[in-house]
JSON list of C-alpha atoms in Angstrom, two decimals:
[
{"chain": "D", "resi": 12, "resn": "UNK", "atom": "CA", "xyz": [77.95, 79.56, 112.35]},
{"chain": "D", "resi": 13, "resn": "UNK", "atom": "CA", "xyz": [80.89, 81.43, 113.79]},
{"chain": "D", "resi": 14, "resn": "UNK", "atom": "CA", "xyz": [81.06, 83.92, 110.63]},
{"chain": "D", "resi": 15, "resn": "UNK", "atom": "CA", "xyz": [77.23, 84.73, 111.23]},
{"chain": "D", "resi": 16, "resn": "UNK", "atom": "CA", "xyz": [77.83, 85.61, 115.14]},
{"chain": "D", "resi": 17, "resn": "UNK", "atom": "CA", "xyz": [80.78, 87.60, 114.03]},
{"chain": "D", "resi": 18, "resn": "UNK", "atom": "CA", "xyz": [78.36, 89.14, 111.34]},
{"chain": "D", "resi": 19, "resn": "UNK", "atom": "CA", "xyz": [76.04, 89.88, 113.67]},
{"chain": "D", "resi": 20, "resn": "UNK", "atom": "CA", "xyz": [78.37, 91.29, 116.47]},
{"chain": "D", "resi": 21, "resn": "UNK", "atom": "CA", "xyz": [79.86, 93.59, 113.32]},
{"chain": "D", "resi": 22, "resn": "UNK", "atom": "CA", "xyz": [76.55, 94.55, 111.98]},
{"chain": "D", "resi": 23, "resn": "UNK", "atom": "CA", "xyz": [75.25, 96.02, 115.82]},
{"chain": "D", "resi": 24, "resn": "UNK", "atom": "CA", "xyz": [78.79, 97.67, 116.33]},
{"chain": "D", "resi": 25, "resn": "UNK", "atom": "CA", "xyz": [78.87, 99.26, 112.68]},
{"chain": "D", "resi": 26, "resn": "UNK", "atom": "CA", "xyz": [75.32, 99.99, 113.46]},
{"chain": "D", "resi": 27, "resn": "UNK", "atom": "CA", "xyz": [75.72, 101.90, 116.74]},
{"chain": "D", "resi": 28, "resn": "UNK", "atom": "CA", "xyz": [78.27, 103.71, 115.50]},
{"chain": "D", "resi": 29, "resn": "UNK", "atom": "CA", "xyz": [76.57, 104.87, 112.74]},
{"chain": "D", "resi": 30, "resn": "UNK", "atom": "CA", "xyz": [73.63, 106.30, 115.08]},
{"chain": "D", "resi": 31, "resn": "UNK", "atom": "CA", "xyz": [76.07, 107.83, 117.37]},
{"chain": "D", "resi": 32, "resn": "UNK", "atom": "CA", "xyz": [77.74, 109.61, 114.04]},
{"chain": "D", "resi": 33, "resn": "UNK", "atom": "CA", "xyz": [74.31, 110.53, 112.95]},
{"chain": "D", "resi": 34, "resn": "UNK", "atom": "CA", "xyz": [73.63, 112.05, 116.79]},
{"chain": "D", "resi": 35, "resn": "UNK", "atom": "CA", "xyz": [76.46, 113.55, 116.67]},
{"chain": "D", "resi": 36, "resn": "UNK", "atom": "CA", "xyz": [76.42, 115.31, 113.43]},
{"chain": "D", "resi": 37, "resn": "UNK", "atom": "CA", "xyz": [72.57, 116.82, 114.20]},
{"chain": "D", "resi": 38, "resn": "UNK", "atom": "CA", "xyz": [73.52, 117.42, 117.82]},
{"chain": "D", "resi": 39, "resn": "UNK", "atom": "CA", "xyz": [77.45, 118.61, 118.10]},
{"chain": "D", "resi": 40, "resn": "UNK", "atom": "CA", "xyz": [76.81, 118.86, 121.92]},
{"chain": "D", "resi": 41, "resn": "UNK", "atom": "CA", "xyz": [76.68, 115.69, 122.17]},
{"chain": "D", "resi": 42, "resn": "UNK", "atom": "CA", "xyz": [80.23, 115.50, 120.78]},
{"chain": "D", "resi": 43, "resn": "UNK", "atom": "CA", "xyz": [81.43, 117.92, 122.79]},
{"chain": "D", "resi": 44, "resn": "UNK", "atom": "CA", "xyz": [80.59, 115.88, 125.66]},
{"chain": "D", "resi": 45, "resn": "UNK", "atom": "CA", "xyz": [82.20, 113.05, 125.00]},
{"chain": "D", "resi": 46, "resn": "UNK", "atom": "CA", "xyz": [85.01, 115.19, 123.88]},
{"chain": "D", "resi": 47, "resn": "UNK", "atom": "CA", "xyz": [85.43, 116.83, 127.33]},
{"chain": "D", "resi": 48, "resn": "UNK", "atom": "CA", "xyz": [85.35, 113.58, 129.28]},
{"chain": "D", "resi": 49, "resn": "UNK", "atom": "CA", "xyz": [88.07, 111.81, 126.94]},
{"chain": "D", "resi": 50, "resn": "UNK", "atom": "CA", "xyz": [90.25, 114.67, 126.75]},
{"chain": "D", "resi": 51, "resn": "UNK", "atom": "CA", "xyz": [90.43, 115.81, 130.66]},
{"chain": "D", "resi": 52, "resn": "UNK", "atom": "CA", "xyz": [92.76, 112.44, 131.16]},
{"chain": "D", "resi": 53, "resn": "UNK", "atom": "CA", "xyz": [94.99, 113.40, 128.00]},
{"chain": "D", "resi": 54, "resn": "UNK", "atom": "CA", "xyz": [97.36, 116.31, 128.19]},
{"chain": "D", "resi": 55, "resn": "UNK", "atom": "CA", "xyz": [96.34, 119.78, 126.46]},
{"chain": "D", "resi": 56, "resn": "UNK", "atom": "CA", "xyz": [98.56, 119.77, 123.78]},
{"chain": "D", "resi": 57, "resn": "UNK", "atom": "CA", "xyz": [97.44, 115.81, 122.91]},
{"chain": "D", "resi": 58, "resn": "UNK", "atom": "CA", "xyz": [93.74, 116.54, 123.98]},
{"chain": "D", "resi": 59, "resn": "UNK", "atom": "CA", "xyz": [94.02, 119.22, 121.73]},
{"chain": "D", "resi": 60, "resn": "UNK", "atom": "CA", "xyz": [94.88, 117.39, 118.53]},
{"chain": "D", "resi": 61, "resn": "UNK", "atom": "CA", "xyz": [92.23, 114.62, 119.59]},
{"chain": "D", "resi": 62, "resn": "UNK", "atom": "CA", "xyz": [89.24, 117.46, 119.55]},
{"chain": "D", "resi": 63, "resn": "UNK", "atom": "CA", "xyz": [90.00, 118.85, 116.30]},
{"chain": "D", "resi": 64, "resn": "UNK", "atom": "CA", "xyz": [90.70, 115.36, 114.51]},
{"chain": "D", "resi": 65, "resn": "UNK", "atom": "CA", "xyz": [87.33, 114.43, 116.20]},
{"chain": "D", "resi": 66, "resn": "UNK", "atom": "CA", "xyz": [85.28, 117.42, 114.78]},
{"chain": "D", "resi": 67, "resn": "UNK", "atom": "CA", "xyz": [87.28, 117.02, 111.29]},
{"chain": "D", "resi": 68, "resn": "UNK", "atom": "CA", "xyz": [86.49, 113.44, 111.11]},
{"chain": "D", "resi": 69, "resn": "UNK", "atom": "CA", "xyz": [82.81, 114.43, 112.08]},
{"chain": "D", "resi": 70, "resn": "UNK", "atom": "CA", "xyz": [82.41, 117.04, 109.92]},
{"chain": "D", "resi": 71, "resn": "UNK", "atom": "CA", "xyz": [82.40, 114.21, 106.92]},
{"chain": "D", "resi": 72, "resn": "UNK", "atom": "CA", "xyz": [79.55, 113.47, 107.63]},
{"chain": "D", "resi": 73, "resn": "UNK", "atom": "CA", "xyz": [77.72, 116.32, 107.45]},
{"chain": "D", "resi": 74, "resn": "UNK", "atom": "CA", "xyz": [76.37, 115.30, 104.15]},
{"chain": "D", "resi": 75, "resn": "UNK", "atom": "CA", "xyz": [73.65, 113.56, 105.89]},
{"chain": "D", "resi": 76, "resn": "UNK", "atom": "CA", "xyz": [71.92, 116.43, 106.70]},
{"chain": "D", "resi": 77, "resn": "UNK", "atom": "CA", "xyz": [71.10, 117.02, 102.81]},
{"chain": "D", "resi": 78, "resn": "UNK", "atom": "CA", "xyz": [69.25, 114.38, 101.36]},
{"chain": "D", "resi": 79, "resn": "UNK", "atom": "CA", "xyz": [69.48, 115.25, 98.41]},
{"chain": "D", "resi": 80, "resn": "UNK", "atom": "CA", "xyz": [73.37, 114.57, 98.23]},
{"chain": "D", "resi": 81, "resn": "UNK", "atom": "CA", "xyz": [72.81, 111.68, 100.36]},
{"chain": "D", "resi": 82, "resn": "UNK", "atom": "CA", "xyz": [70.33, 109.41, 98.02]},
{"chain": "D", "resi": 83, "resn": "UNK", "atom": "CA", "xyz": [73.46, 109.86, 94.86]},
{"chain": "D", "resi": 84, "resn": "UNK", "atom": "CA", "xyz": [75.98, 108.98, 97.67]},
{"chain": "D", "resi": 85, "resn": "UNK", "atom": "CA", "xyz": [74.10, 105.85, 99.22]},
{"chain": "D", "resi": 86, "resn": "UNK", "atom": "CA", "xyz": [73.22, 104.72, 94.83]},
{"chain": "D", "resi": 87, "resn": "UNK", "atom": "CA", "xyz": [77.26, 105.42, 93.81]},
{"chain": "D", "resi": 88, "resn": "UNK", "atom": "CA", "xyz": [78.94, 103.65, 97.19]},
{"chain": "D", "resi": 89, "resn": "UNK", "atom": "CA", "xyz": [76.23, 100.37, 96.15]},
{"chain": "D", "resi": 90, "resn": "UNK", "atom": "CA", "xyz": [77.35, 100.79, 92.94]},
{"chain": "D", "resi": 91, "resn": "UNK", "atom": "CA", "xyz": [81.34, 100.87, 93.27]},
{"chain": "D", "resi": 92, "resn": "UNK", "atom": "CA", "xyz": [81.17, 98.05, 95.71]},
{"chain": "D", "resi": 93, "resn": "UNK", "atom": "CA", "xyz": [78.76, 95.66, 93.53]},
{"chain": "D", "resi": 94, "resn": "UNK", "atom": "CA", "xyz": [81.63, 96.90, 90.85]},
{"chain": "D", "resi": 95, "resn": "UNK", "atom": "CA", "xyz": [84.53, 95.50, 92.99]},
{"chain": "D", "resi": 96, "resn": "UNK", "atom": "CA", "xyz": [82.27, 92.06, 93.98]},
{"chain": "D", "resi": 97, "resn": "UNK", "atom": "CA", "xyz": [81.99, 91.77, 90.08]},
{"chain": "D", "resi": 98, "resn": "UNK", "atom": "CA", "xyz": [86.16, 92.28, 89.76]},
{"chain": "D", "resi": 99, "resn": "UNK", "atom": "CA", "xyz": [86.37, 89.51, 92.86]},
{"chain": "D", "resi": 100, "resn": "UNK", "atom": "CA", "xyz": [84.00, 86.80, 90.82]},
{"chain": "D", "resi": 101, "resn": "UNK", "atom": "CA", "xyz": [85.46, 87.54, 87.07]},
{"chain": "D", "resi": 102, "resn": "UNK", "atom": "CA", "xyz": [89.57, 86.64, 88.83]},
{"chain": "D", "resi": 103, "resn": "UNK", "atom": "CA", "xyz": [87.59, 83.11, 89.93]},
{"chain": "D", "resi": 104, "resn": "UNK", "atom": "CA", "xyz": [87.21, 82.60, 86.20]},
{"chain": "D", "resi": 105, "resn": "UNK", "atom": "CA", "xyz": [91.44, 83.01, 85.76]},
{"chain": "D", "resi": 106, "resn": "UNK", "atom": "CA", "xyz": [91.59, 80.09, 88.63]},
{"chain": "D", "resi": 107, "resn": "UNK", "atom": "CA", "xyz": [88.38, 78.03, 87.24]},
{"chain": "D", "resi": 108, "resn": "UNK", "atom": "CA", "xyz": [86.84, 78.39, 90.80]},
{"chain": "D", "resi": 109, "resn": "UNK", "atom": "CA", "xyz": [84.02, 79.72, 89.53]},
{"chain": "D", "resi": 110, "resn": "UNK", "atom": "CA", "xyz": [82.02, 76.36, 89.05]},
{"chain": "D", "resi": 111, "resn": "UNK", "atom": "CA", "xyz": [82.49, 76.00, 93.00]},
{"chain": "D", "resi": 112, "resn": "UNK", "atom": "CA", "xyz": [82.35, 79.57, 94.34]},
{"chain": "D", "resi": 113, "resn": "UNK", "atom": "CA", "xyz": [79.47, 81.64, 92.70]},
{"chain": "D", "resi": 114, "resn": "UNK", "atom": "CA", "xyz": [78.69, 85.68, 93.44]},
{"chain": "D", "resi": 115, "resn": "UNK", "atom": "CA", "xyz": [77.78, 85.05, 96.72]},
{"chain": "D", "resi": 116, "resn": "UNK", "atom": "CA", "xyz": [81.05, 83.50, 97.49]},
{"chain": "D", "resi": 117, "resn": "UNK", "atom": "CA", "xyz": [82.82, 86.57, 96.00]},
{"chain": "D", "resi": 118, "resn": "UNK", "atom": "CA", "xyz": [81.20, 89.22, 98.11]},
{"chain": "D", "resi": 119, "resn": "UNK", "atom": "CA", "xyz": [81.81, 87.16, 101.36]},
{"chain": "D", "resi": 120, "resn": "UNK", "atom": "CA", "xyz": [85.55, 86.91, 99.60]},
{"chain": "D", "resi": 121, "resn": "UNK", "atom": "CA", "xyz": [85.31, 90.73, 99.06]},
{"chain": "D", "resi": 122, "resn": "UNK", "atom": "CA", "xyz": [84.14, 91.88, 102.45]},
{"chain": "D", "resi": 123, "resn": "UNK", "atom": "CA", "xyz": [86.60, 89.87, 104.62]},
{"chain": "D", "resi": 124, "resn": "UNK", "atom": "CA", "xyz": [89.34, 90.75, 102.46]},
{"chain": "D", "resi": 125, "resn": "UNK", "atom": "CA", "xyz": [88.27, 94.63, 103.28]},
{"chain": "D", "resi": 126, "resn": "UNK", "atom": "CA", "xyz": [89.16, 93.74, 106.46]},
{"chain": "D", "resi": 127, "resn": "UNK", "atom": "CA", "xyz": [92.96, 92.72, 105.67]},
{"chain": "D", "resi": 128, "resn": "UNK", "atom": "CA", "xyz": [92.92, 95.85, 103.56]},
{"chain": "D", "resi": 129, "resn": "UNK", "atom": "CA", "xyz": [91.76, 98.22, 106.43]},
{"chain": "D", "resi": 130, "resn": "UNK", "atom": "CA", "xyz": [95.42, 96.62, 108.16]},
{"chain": "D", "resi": 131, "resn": "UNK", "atom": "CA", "xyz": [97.75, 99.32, 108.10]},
{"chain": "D", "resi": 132, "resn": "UNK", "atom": "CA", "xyz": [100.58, 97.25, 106.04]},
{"chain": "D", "resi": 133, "resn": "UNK", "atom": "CA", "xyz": [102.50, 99.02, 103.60]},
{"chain": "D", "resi": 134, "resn": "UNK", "atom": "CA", "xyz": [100.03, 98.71, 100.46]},
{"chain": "D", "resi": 135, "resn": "UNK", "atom": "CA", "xyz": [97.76, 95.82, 101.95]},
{"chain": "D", "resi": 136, "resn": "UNK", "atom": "CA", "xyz": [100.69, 93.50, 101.69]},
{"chain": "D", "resi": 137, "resn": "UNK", "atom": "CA", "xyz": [100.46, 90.19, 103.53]},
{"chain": "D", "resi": 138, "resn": "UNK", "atom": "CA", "xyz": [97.15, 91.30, 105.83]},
{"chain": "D", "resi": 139, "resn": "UNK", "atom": "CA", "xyz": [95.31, 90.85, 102.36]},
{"chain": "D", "resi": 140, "resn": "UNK", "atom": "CA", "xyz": [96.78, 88.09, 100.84]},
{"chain": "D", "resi": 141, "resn": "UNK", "atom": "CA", "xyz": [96.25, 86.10, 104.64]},
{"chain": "D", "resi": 142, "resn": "UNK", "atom": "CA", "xyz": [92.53, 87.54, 104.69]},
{"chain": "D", "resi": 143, "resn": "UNK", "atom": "CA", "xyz": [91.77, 86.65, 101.18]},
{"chain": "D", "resi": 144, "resn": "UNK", "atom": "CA", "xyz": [93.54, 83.43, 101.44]},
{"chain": "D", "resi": 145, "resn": "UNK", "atom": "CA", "xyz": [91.83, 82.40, 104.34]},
{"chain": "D", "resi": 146, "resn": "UNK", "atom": "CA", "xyz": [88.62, 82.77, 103.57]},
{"chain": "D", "resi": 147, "resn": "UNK", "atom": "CA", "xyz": [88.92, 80.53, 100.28]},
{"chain": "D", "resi": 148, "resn": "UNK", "atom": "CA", "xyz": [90.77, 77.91, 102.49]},
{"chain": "D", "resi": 149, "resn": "UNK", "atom": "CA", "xyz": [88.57, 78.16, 105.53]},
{"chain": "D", "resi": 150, "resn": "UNK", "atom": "CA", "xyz": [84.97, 78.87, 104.11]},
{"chain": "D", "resi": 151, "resn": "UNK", "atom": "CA", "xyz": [85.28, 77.38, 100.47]},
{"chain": "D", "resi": 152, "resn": "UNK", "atom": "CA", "xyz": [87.80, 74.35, 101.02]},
{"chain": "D", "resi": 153, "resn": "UNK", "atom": "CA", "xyz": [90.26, 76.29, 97.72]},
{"chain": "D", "resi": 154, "resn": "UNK", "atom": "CA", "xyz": [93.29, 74.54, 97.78]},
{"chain": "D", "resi": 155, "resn": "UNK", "atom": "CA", "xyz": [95.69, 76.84, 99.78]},
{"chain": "D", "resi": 156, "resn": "UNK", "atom": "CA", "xyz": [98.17, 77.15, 96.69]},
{"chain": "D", "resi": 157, "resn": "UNK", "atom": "CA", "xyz": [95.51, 78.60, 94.90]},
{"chain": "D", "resi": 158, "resn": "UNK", "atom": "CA", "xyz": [93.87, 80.55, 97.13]},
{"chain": "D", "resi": 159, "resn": "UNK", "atom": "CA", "xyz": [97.47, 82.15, 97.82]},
{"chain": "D", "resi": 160, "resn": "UNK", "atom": "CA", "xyz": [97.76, 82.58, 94.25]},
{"chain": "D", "resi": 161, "resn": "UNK", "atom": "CA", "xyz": [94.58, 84.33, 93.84]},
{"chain": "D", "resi": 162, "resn": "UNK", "atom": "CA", "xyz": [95.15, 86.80, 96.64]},
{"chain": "D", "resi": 163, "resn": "UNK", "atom": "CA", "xyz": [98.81, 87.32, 95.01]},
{"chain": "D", "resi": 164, "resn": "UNK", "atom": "CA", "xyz": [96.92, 87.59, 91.59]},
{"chain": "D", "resi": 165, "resn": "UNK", "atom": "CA", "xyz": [94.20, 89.90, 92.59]},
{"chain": "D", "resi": 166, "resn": "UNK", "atom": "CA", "xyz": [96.42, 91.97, 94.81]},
{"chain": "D", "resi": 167, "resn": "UNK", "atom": "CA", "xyz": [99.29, 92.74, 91.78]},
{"chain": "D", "resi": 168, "resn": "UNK", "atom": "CA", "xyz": [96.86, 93.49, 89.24]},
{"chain": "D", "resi": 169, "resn": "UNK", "atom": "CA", "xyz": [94.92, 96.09, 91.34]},
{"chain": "D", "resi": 170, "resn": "UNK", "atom": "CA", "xyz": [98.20, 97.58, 93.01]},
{"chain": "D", "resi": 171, "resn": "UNK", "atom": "CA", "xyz": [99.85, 97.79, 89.68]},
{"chain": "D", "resi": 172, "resn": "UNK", "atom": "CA", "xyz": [96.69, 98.92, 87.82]},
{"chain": "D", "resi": 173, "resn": "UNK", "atom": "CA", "xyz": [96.53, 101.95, 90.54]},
{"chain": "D", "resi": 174, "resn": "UNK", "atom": "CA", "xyz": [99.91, 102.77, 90.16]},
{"chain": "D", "resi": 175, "resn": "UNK", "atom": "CA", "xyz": [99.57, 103.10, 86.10]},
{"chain": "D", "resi": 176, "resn": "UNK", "atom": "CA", "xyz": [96.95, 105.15, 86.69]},
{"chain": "D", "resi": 177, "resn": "UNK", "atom": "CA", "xyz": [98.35, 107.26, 89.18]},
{"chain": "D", "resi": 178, "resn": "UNK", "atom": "CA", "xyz": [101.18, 107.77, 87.10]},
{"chain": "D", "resi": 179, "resn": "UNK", "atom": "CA", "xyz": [99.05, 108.68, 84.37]},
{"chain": "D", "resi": 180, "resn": "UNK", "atom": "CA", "xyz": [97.25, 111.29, 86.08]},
{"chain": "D", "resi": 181, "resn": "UNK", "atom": "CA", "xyz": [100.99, 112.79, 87.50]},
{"chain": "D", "resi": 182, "resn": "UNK", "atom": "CA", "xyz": [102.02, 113.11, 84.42]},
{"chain": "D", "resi": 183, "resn": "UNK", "atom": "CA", "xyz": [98.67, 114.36, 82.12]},
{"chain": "D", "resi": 184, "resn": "UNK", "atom": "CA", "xyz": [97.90, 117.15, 85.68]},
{"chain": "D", "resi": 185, "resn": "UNK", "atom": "CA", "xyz": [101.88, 118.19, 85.73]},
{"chain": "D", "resi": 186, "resn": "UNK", "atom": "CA", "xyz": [101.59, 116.89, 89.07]},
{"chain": "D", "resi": 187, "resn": "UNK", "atom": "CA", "xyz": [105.08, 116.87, 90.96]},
{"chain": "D", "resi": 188, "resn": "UNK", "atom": "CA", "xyz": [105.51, 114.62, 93.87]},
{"chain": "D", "resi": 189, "resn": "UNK", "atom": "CA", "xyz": [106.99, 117.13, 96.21]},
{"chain": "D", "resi": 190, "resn": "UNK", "atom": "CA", "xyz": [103.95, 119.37, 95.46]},
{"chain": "D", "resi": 191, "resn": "UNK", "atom": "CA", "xyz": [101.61, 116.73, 95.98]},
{"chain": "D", "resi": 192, "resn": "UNK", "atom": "CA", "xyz": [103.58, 115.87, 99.12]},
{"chain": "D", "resi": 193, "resn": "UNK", "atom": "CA", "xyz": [103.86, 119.38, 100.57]},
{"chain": "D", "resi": 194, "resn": "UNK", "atom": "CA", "xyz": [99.90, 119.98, 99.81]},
{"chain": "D", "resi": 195, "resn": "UNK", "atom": "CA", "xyz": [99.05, 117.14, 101.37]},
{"chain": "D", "resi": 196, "resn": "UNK", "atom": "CA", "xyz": [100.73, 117.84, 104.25]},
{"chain": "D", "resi": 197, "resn": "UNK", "atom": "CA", "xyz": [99.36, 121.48, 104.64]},
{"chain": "D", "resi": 198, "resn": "UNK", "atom": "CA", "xyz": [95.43, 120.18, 104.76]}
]
């Protein structure tokens, strides 16, 4: 019961926020308003910085003015998180959990593990393995070695697989790390 009133609560917040950025994005005024309020108790320089990251961060969203680029968005983002569900499930087969915890389980797995991920840790470590963990203990009675194991498991195998593949694309672009660095510091 608790993890549906915490759905809920989530799902009106996410929701509101999503029709303010939706406001805000056909009416910039709007923005501006709140800007002005928020930044007359900062200091110029610091109010400053908050505006522009504000209108940068808004200015993502922009793509909801086209339909047309929004429909492929909406289809793709479905589609790469019904991917990483399907990753979540397959690692219960490498634990034989899956006779207990079905596709269902893995996308409640999956979504409050997002959460540890969103923690700003140094590559997701600990805030996923506790959220991941914790679920399969909590909400699925998994033996906590296991679960443990599984968020260890799961996490090394995507960490590592990003980092091949990162290195990959270094190397096969001619990619150097300072340049990559120094660009992404300019933007």
């Amino acid at each position: 019961p608790w993890l549906e009133d915490a759905g809920l609560i989530l799902l009106v917040l996410v929701g509101g926020a999503m029709a303010l950025m939706v406001v805000v994005v056909y009416k910039r005024s709007v923005l501006d308003s709140i800007l002005k309020v928020v930044t007359a108790i900062l200091p110029d320089r610091f109010g400053k910085r908050v505006s522009q990251i504000a209108h940068r961060f808004v200015d993502g969203f922009l793509f909801v003015k086209n339909p047309r680029g929004f429909i492929p968005l909406l289809a793709l983002s479905f589609l790469t998180w019904f991917c990483y569900a399907l990753m979540t499930y397959a690692a219960f087969y490498a634990f034989g959990l899956q006779e207990t915890m079905g596709f269902g389980a893995a996308v409640t797995v999956l979504a409050i593990s997002s959460i540890g991920v969103a923690v700003p840790t140094p590559g997701s470590t600990g805030s996923y393995h506790f959220f991941t963990s914790q679920t399969m203990i909590r909400l699925f009675a998994v033996p906590d070695a296991v679960a443990l194991s599984y968020a260890t498991v799961t996490h090394a195998a995507g960490y590592i697989l990003s980092t091949i593949v990162g290195a990959y694309f270094l190397l096969h672009d001619h990619i150097s790390i300072s340049r990559a660095v120094s660009e992404s510091e300019g933007s």
